[in-house]
GROMACS .gro file of C-alpha atoms in nm:
model
  169
    1MET     CA    1   0.000   0.000   0.000
    2ALA     CA    2   0.123   0.348  -0.086
    3THR     CA    3   0.195   0.619   0.169
    4VAL     CA    4   0.127   0.983   0.075
    5LEU     CA    5   0.284   1.255   0.291
    6TYR     CA    6   0.287   1.628   0.230
    7GLU     CA    7   0.382   1.972   0.354
    8SER     CA    8   0.174   2.258   0.220
    9ALA     CA    9   0.226   2.631   0.264
   10TYR     CA   10  -0.076   2.779   0.089
   11GLY     CA   11  -0.296   2.482  -0.001
   12SER     CA   12  -0.208   2.360  -0.350
   13THR     CA   13   0.025   2.087  -0.224
   14ALA     CA   14  -0.244   1.963   0.015
   15GLN     CA   15  -0.491   1.960  -0.273
   16TYR     CA   16  -0.256   1.748  -0.483
   17ALA     CA   17  -0.177   1.515  -0.191
   18HIS     CA   18  -0.542   1.448  -0.110
   19ALA     CA   19  -0.631   1.395  -0.477
   20LEU     CA   20  -0.336   1.158  -0.519
   21ALA     CA   21  -0.423   0.965  -0.204
   22GLU     CA   22  -0.784   0.929  -0.317
   23ARG     CA   23  -0.672   0.791  -0.653
   24LEU     CA   24  -0.444   0.542  -0.476
   25GLY     CA   25  -0.707   0.442  -0.218
   26VAL     CA   26  -0.514   0.572   0.082
   27THR     CA   27  -0.519   0.876   0.311
   28ALA     CA   28  -0.273   1.163   0.281
   29ALA     CA   29  -0.104   1.285   0.600
   30PRO     CA   30   0.095   1.599   0.678
   31LEU     CA   31   0.467   1.538   0.726
   32SER     CA   32   0.446   1.671   1.080
   33ASP     CA   33   0.186   1.408   1.176
   34ALA     CA   34   0.330   1.113   0.992
   35PRO     CA   35   0.575   0.871   1.146
   36LEU     CA   36   0.678   0.623   0.879
   37PRO     CA   37   0.529   0.280   0.939
   38ALA     CA   38   0.805   0.037   1.035
   39GLY     CA   39   0.862  -0.227   0.771
   40ALA     CA   40   0.641  -0.059   0.510
   41THR     CA   41   0.737  -0.161   0.159
   42GLY     CA   42   0.479   0.010  -0.061
   43PRO     CA   43   0.557   0.326  -0.253
   44LEU     CA   44   0.622   0.639  -0.048
   45ILE     CA   45   0.525   0.965  -0.217
   46VAL     CA   46   0.620   1.291  -0.046
   47LEU     CA   47   0.490   1.622  -0.180
   48SER     CA   48   0.584   1.975  -0.079
   49TYR     CA   49   0.608   2.330  -0.197
   50VAL     CA   50   0.918   2.487  -0.343
   51HIS     CA   51   1.034   2.818  -0.194
   52GLY     CA   52   1.357   2.903  -0.371
   53PRO     CA   53   1.611   2.641  -0.264
   54LYS     CA   54   1.381   2.504   0.009
   55VAL     CA   55   1.191   2.183  -0.076
   56PRO     CA   56   1.072   2.017   0.248
   57ALA     CA   57   0.984   1.690   0.072
   58ALA     CA   58   1.341   1.652  -0.054
   59SER     CA   59   1.484   1.733   0.290
   60PHE     CA   60   1.252   1.480   0.454
   61VAL     CA   61   1.338   1.199   0.212
   62SER     CA   62   1.711   1.272   0.237
   63ARG     CA   63   1.701   1.235   0.618
   64GLN     CA   64   1.524   0.897   0.618
   65ASP     CA   65   1.664   0.547   0.591
   66LEU     CA   66   1.404   0.404   0.355
   67GLY     CA   67   1.590   0.091   0.254
   68GLU     CA   68   1.463  -0.054  -0.073
   69ARG     CA   69   1.123   0.113  -0.050
   70PRO     CA   70   1.026   0.292  -0.374
   71VAL     CA   71   1.020   0.667  -0.308
   72ALA     CA   72   0.900   0.965  -0.509
   73VAL     CA   73   0.920   1.335  -0.435
   74CYS     CA   74   0.677   1.583  -0.590
   75ALA     CA   75   0.773   1.950  -0.592
   76VAL     CA   76   0.481   2.191  -0.625
   77GLY     CA   77   0.578   2.537  -0.739
   78MET     CA   78   0.523   2.840  -0.955
   79THR     CA   79   0.816   2.792  -1.192
   80LEU     CA   80   0.687   2.722  -1.542
   81LEU     CA   81   0.643   2.346  -1.562
   82ASP     CA   82   0.874   2.286  -1.857
   83VAL     CA   83   1.142   2.500  -1.691
   84ALA     CA   84   1.106   2.313  -1.361
   85ARG     CA   85   1.138   1.977  -1.534
   86ASP     CA   86   1.436   2.087  -1.742
   87LYS     CA   87   1.608   2.241  -1.439
   88ASP     CA   88   1.534   1.930  -1.227
   89GLN     CA   89   1.615   2.102  -0.897
   90LEU     CA   90   1.542   1.783  -0.703
   91LYS     CA   91   1.812   1.582  -0.879
   92GLY     CA   92   2.086   1.708  -0.650
   93MET     CA   93   1.865   1.709  -0.342
   94VAL     CA   94   1.744   1.349  -0.315
   95PRO     CA   95   1.923   1.015  -0.317
   96ALA     CA   96   1.973   0.833  -0.646
   97GLY     CA   97   1.675   0.617  -0.731
   98VAL     CA   98   1.416   0.856  -0.587
   99ALA     CA   99   1.161   0.944  -0.855
  100ARG     CA  100   1.118   1.318  -0.911
  101PHE     CA  101   0.798   1.490  -1.022
  102TYR     CA  102   0.713   1.857  -1.070
  103LEU     CA  103   0.361   1.994  -1.033
  104PRO     CA  104   0.230   2.344  -1.106
  105GLY     CA  105   0.103   2.529  -0.801
  106ARG     CA  106  -0.110   2.816  -0.687
  107LEU     CA  107  -0.014   3.146  -0.529
  108SER     CA  108  -0.258   3.378  -0.357
  109TYR     CA  109  -0.096   3.703  -0.251
  110PRO     CA  110  -0.356   3.789   0.018
  111THR     CA  111  -0.272   3.465   0.201
  112MET     CA  112   0.106   3.500   0.177
  113SER     CA  113   0.316   3.567   0.483
  114ARG     CA  114   0.464   3.914   0.511
  115ARG     CA  115   0.814   3.768   0.477
  116HIS     CA  116   0.722   3.579   0.159
  117ARG     CA  117   0.559   3.891   0.010
  118MET     CA  118   0.876   4.092   0.079
  119ILE     CA  119   1.093   3.825  -0.083
  120MET     CA  120   0.871   3.824  -0.391
  121TRP     CA  121   0.877   4.205  -0.404
  122GLY     CA  122   1.257   4.201  -0.404
  123ILE     CA  123   1.280   3.932  -0.670
  124VAL     CA  124   1.030   4.102  -0.898
  125LYS     CA  125   1.195   4.441  -0.848
  126ALA     CA  126   1.528   4.292  -0.959
  127LEU     CA  127   1.365   4.121  -1.257
  128ARG     CA  128   1.195   4.442  -1.368
  129ALA     CA  129   1.537   4.609  -1.371
  130LYS     CA  130   1.649   4.369  -1.644
  131ARG     CA  131   1.588   4.463  -2.003
  132GLU     CA  132   1.272   4.287  -2.120
  133ALA     CA  133   1.466   4.122  -2.403
  134ASP     CA  134   1.703   3.969  -2.145
  135ARG     CA  135   1.430   3.811  -1.931
  136SER     CA  136   1.356   3.442  -1.955
  137PRO     CA  137   0.995   3.329  -2.004
  138ASN     CA  138   0.993   3.215  -1.642
  139GLU     CA  139   1.117   3.554  -1.520
  140GLN     CA  140   0.850   3.729  -1.727
  141ALA     CA  141   0.586   3.497  -1.581
  142MET     CA  142   0.697   3.598  -1.231
  143ILE     CA  143   0.662   3.964  -1.320
  144ASP     CA  144   0.324   3.912  -1.489
  145SER     CA  145   0.179   3.723  -1.194
  146TYR     CA  146   0.322   3.949  -0.923
  147ASP     CA  147   0.063   4.060  -0.668
  148ALA     CA  148  -0.211   3.864  -0.847
  149ASP     CA  149  -0.374   3.538  -0.754
  150THR     CA  150  -0.237   3.273  -0.988
  151ASP     CA  151  -0.366   2.916  -1.003
  152HIS     CA  152  -0.191   2.662  -1.225
  153VAL     CA  153  -0.300   2.354  -1.029
  154ASP     CA  154  -0.374   2.073  -1.275
  155LEU     CA  155  -0.474   1.743  -1.116
  156ARG     CA  156  -0.413   1.566  -1.448
  157GLU     CA  157  -0.042   1.615  -1.377
  158LEU     CA  158  -0.085   1.346  -1.109
  159ASP     CA  159  -0.137   1.081  -1.380
  160ALA     CA  160   0.238   1.015  -1.404
  161VAL     CA  161   0.270   0.989  -1.025
  162VAL     CA  162  -0.023   0.746  -1.006
  163ALA     CA  163   0.128   0.533  -1.285
  164TRP     CA  164   0.463   0.531  -1.104
  165ALA     CA  165   0.301   0.423  -0.774
  166GLU     CA  166   0.079   0.157  -0.930
  167ALA     CA  167   0.377   0.005  -1.111
  168ARG     CA  168   0.551  -0.036  -0.773
  169ALA     CA  169   0.259  -0.142  -0.554
   0.00000   0.00000   0.00000
Protein backbone atom coordinates (compact mmCIF):
# COMPACT_ATOMS: atom_id res chain seq x y z
CA MET A 1 0.00 0.00 0.00
CA ALA A 2 1.23 3.48 -0.86
CA THR A 3 1.95 6.19 1.69
CA VAL A 4 1.27 9.83 0.75
CA LEU A 5 2.84 12.55 2.91
CA TYR A 6 2.87 16.28 2.30
CA GLU A 7 3.82 19.72 3.54
CA SER A 8 1.74 22.58 2.20
CA ALA A 9 2.26 26.31 2.64
CA TYR A 10 -0.76 27.79 0.89
CA GLY A 11 -2.96 24.82 -0.01
CA SER A 12 -2.08 23.60 -3.50
CA THR A 13 0.25 20.87 -2.24
CA ALA A 14 -2.44 19.63 0.15
CA GLN A 15 -4.91 19.60 -2.73
CA TYR A 16 -2.56 17.48 -4.83
CA ALA A 17 -1.77 15.15 -1.91
CA HIS A 18 -5.42 14.48 -1.10
CA ALA A 19 -6.31 13.95 -4.77
CA LEU A 20 -3.36 11.58 -5.19
CA ALA A 21 -4.23 9.65 -2.04
CA GLU A 22 -7.84 9.29 -3.17
CA ARG A 23 -6.72 7.91 -6.53
CA LEU A 24 -4.44 5.42 -4.76
CA GLY A 25 -7.07 4.42 -2.18
CA VAL A 26 -5.14 5.72 0.82
CA THR A 27 -5.19 8.76 3.11
CA ALA A 28 -2.73 11.63 2.81
CA ALA A 29 -1.04 12.85 6.00
CA PRO A 30 0.95 15.99 6.78
CA LEU A 31 4.67 15.38 7.26
CA SER A 32 4.46 16.71 10.80
CA ASP A 33 1.86 14.08 11.76
CA ALA A 34 3.30 11.13 9.92
CA PRO A 35 5.75 8.71 11.46
CA LEU A 36 6.78 6.23 8.79
CA PRO A 37 5.29 2.80 9.39
CA ALA A 38 8.05 0.37 10.35
CA GLY A 39 8.62 -2.27 7.71
CA ALA A 40 6.41 -0.59 5.10
CA THR A 41 7.37 -1.61 1.59
CA GLY A 42 4.79 0.10 -0.61
CA PRO A 43 5.57 3.26 -2.53
CA LEU A 44 6.22 6.39 -0.48
CA ILE A 45 5.25 9.65 -2.17
CA VAL A 46 6.20 12.91 -0.46
CA LEU A 47 4.90 16.22 -1.80
CA SER A 48 5.84 19.75 -0.79
CA TYR A 49 6.08 23.30 -1.97
CA VAL A 50 9.18 24.87 -3.43
CA HIS A 51 10.34 28.18 -1.94
CA GLY A 52 13.57 29.03 -3.71
CA PRO A 53 16.11 26.41 -2.64
CA LYS A 54 13.81 25.04 0.09
CA VAL A 55 11.91 21.83 -0.76
CA PRO A 56 10.72 20.17 2.48
CA ALA A 57 9.84 16.90 0.72
CA ALA A 58 13.41 16.52 -0.54
CA SER A 59 14.84 17.33 2.90
CA PHE A 60 12.52 14.80 4.54
CA VAL A 61 13.38 11.99 2.12
CA SER A 62 17.11 12.72 2.37
CA ARG A 63 17.01 12.35 6.18
CA GLN A 64 15.24 8.97 6.18
CA ASP A 65 16.64 5.47 5.91
CA LEU A 66 14.04 4.04 3.55
CA GLY A 67 15.90 0.91 2.54
CA GLU A 68 14.63 -0.54 -0.73
CA ARG A 69 11.23 1.13 -0.50
CA PRO A 70 10.26 2.92 -3.74
CA VAL A 71 10.20 6.67 -3.08
CA ALA A 72 9.00 9.65 -5.09
CA VAL A 73 9.20 13.35 -4.35
CA CYS A 74 6.77 15.83 -5.90
CA ALA A 75 7.73 19.50 -5.92
CA VAL A 76 4.81 21.91 -6.25
CA GLY A 77 5.78 25.37 -7.39
CA MET A 78 5.23 28.40 -9.55
CA THR A 79 8.16 27.92 -11.92
CA LEU A 80 6.87 27.22 -15.42
CA LEU A 81 6.43 23.46 -15.62
CA ASP A 82 8.74 22.86 -18.57
CA VAL A 83 11.42 25.00 -16.91
CA ALA A 84 11.06 23.13 -13.61
CA ARG A 85 11.38 19.77 -15.34
CA ASP A 86 14.36 20.87 -17.42
CA LYS A 87 16.08 22.41 -14.39
CA ASP A 88 15.34 19.30 -12.27
CA GLN A 89 16.15 21.02 -8.97
CA LEU A 90 15.42 17.83 -7.03
CA LYS A 91 18.12 15.82 -8.79
CA GLY A 92 20.86 17.08 -6.50
CA MET A 93 18.65 17.09 -3.42
CA VAL A 94 17.44 13.49 -3.15
CA PRO A 95 19.23 10.15 -3.17
CA ALA A 96 19.73 8.33 -6.46
CA GLY A 97 16.75 6.17 -7.31
CA VAL A 98 14.16 8.56 -5.87
CA ALA A 99 11.61 9.44 -8.55
CA ARG A 100 11.18 13.18 -9.11
CA PHE A 101 7.98 14.90 -10.22
CA TYR A 102 7.13 18.57 -10.70
CA LEU A 103 3.61 19.94 -10.33
CA PRO A 104 2.30 23.44 -11.06
CA GLY A 105 1.03 25.29 -8.01
CA ARG A 106 -1.10 28.16 -6.87
CA LEU A 107 -0.14 31.46 -5.29
CA SER A 108 -2.58 33.78 -3.57
CA TYR A 109 -0.96 37.03 -2.51
CA PRO A 110 -3.56 37.89 0.18
CA THR A 111 -2.72 34.65 2.01
CA MET A 112 1.06 35.00 1.77
CA SER A 113 3.16 35.67 4.83
CA ARG A 114 4.64 39.14 5.11
CA ARG A 115 8.14 37.68 4.77
CA HIS A 116 7.22 35.79 1.59
CA ARG A 117 5.59 38.91 0.10
CA MET A 118 8.76 40.92 0.79
CA ILE A 119 10.93 38.25 -0.83
CA MET A 120 8.71 38.24 -3.91
CA TRP A 121 8.77 42.05 -4.04
CA GLY A 122 12.57 42.01 -4.04
CA ILE A 123 12.80 39.32 -6.70
CA VAL A 124 10.30 41.02 -8.98
CA LYS A 125 11.95 44.41 -8.48
CA ALA A 126 15.28 42.92 -9.59
CA LEU A 127 13.65 41.21 -12.57
CA ARG A 128 11.95 44.42 -13.68
CA ALA A 129 15.37 46.09 -13.71
CA LYS A 130 16.49 43.69 -16.44
CA ARG A 131 15.88 44.63 -20.03
CA GLU A 132 12.72 42.87 -21.20
CA ALA A 133 14.66 41.22 -24.03
CA ASP A 134 17.03 39.69 -21.45
CA ARG A 135 14.30 38.11 -19.31
CA SER A 136 13.56 34.42 -19.55
CA PRO A 137 9.95 33.29 -20.04
CA ASN A 138 9.93 32.15 -16.42
CA GLU A 139 11.17 35.54 -15.20
CA GLN A 140 8.50 37.29 -17.27
CA ALA A 141 5.86 34.97 -15.81
CA MET A 142 6.97 35.98 -12.31
CA ILE A 143 6.62 39.64 -13.20
CA ASP A 144 3.24 39.12 -14.89
CA SER A 145 1.79 37.23 -11.94
CA TYR A 146 3.22 39.49 -9.23
CA ASP A 147 0.63 40.60 -6.68
CA ALA A 148 -2.11 38.64 -8.47
CA ASP A 149 -3.74 35.38 -7.54
CA THR A 150 -2.37 32.73 -9.88
CA ASP A 151 -3.66 29.16 -10.03
CA HIS A 152 -1.91 26.62 -12.25
CA VAL A 153 -3.00 23.54 -10.29
CA ASP A 154 -3.74 20.73 -12.75
CA LEU A 155 -4.74 17.43 -11.16
CA ARG A 156 -4.13 15.66 -14.48
CA GLU A 157 -0.42 16.15 -13.77
CA LEU A 158 -0.85 13.46 -11.09
CA ASP A 159 -1.37 10.81 -13.80
CA ALA A 160 2.38 10.15 -14.04
CA VAL A 161 2.70 9.89 -10.25
CA VAL A 162 -0.23 7.46 -10.06
CA ALA A 163 1.28 5.33 -12.85
CA TRP A 164 4.63 5.31 -11.04
CA ALA A 165 3.01 4.23 -7.74
CA GLU A 166 0.79 1.57 -9.30
CA ALA A 167 3.77 0.05 -11.11
CA ARG A 168 5.51 -0.36 -7.73
CA ALA A 169 2.59 -1.42 -5.54
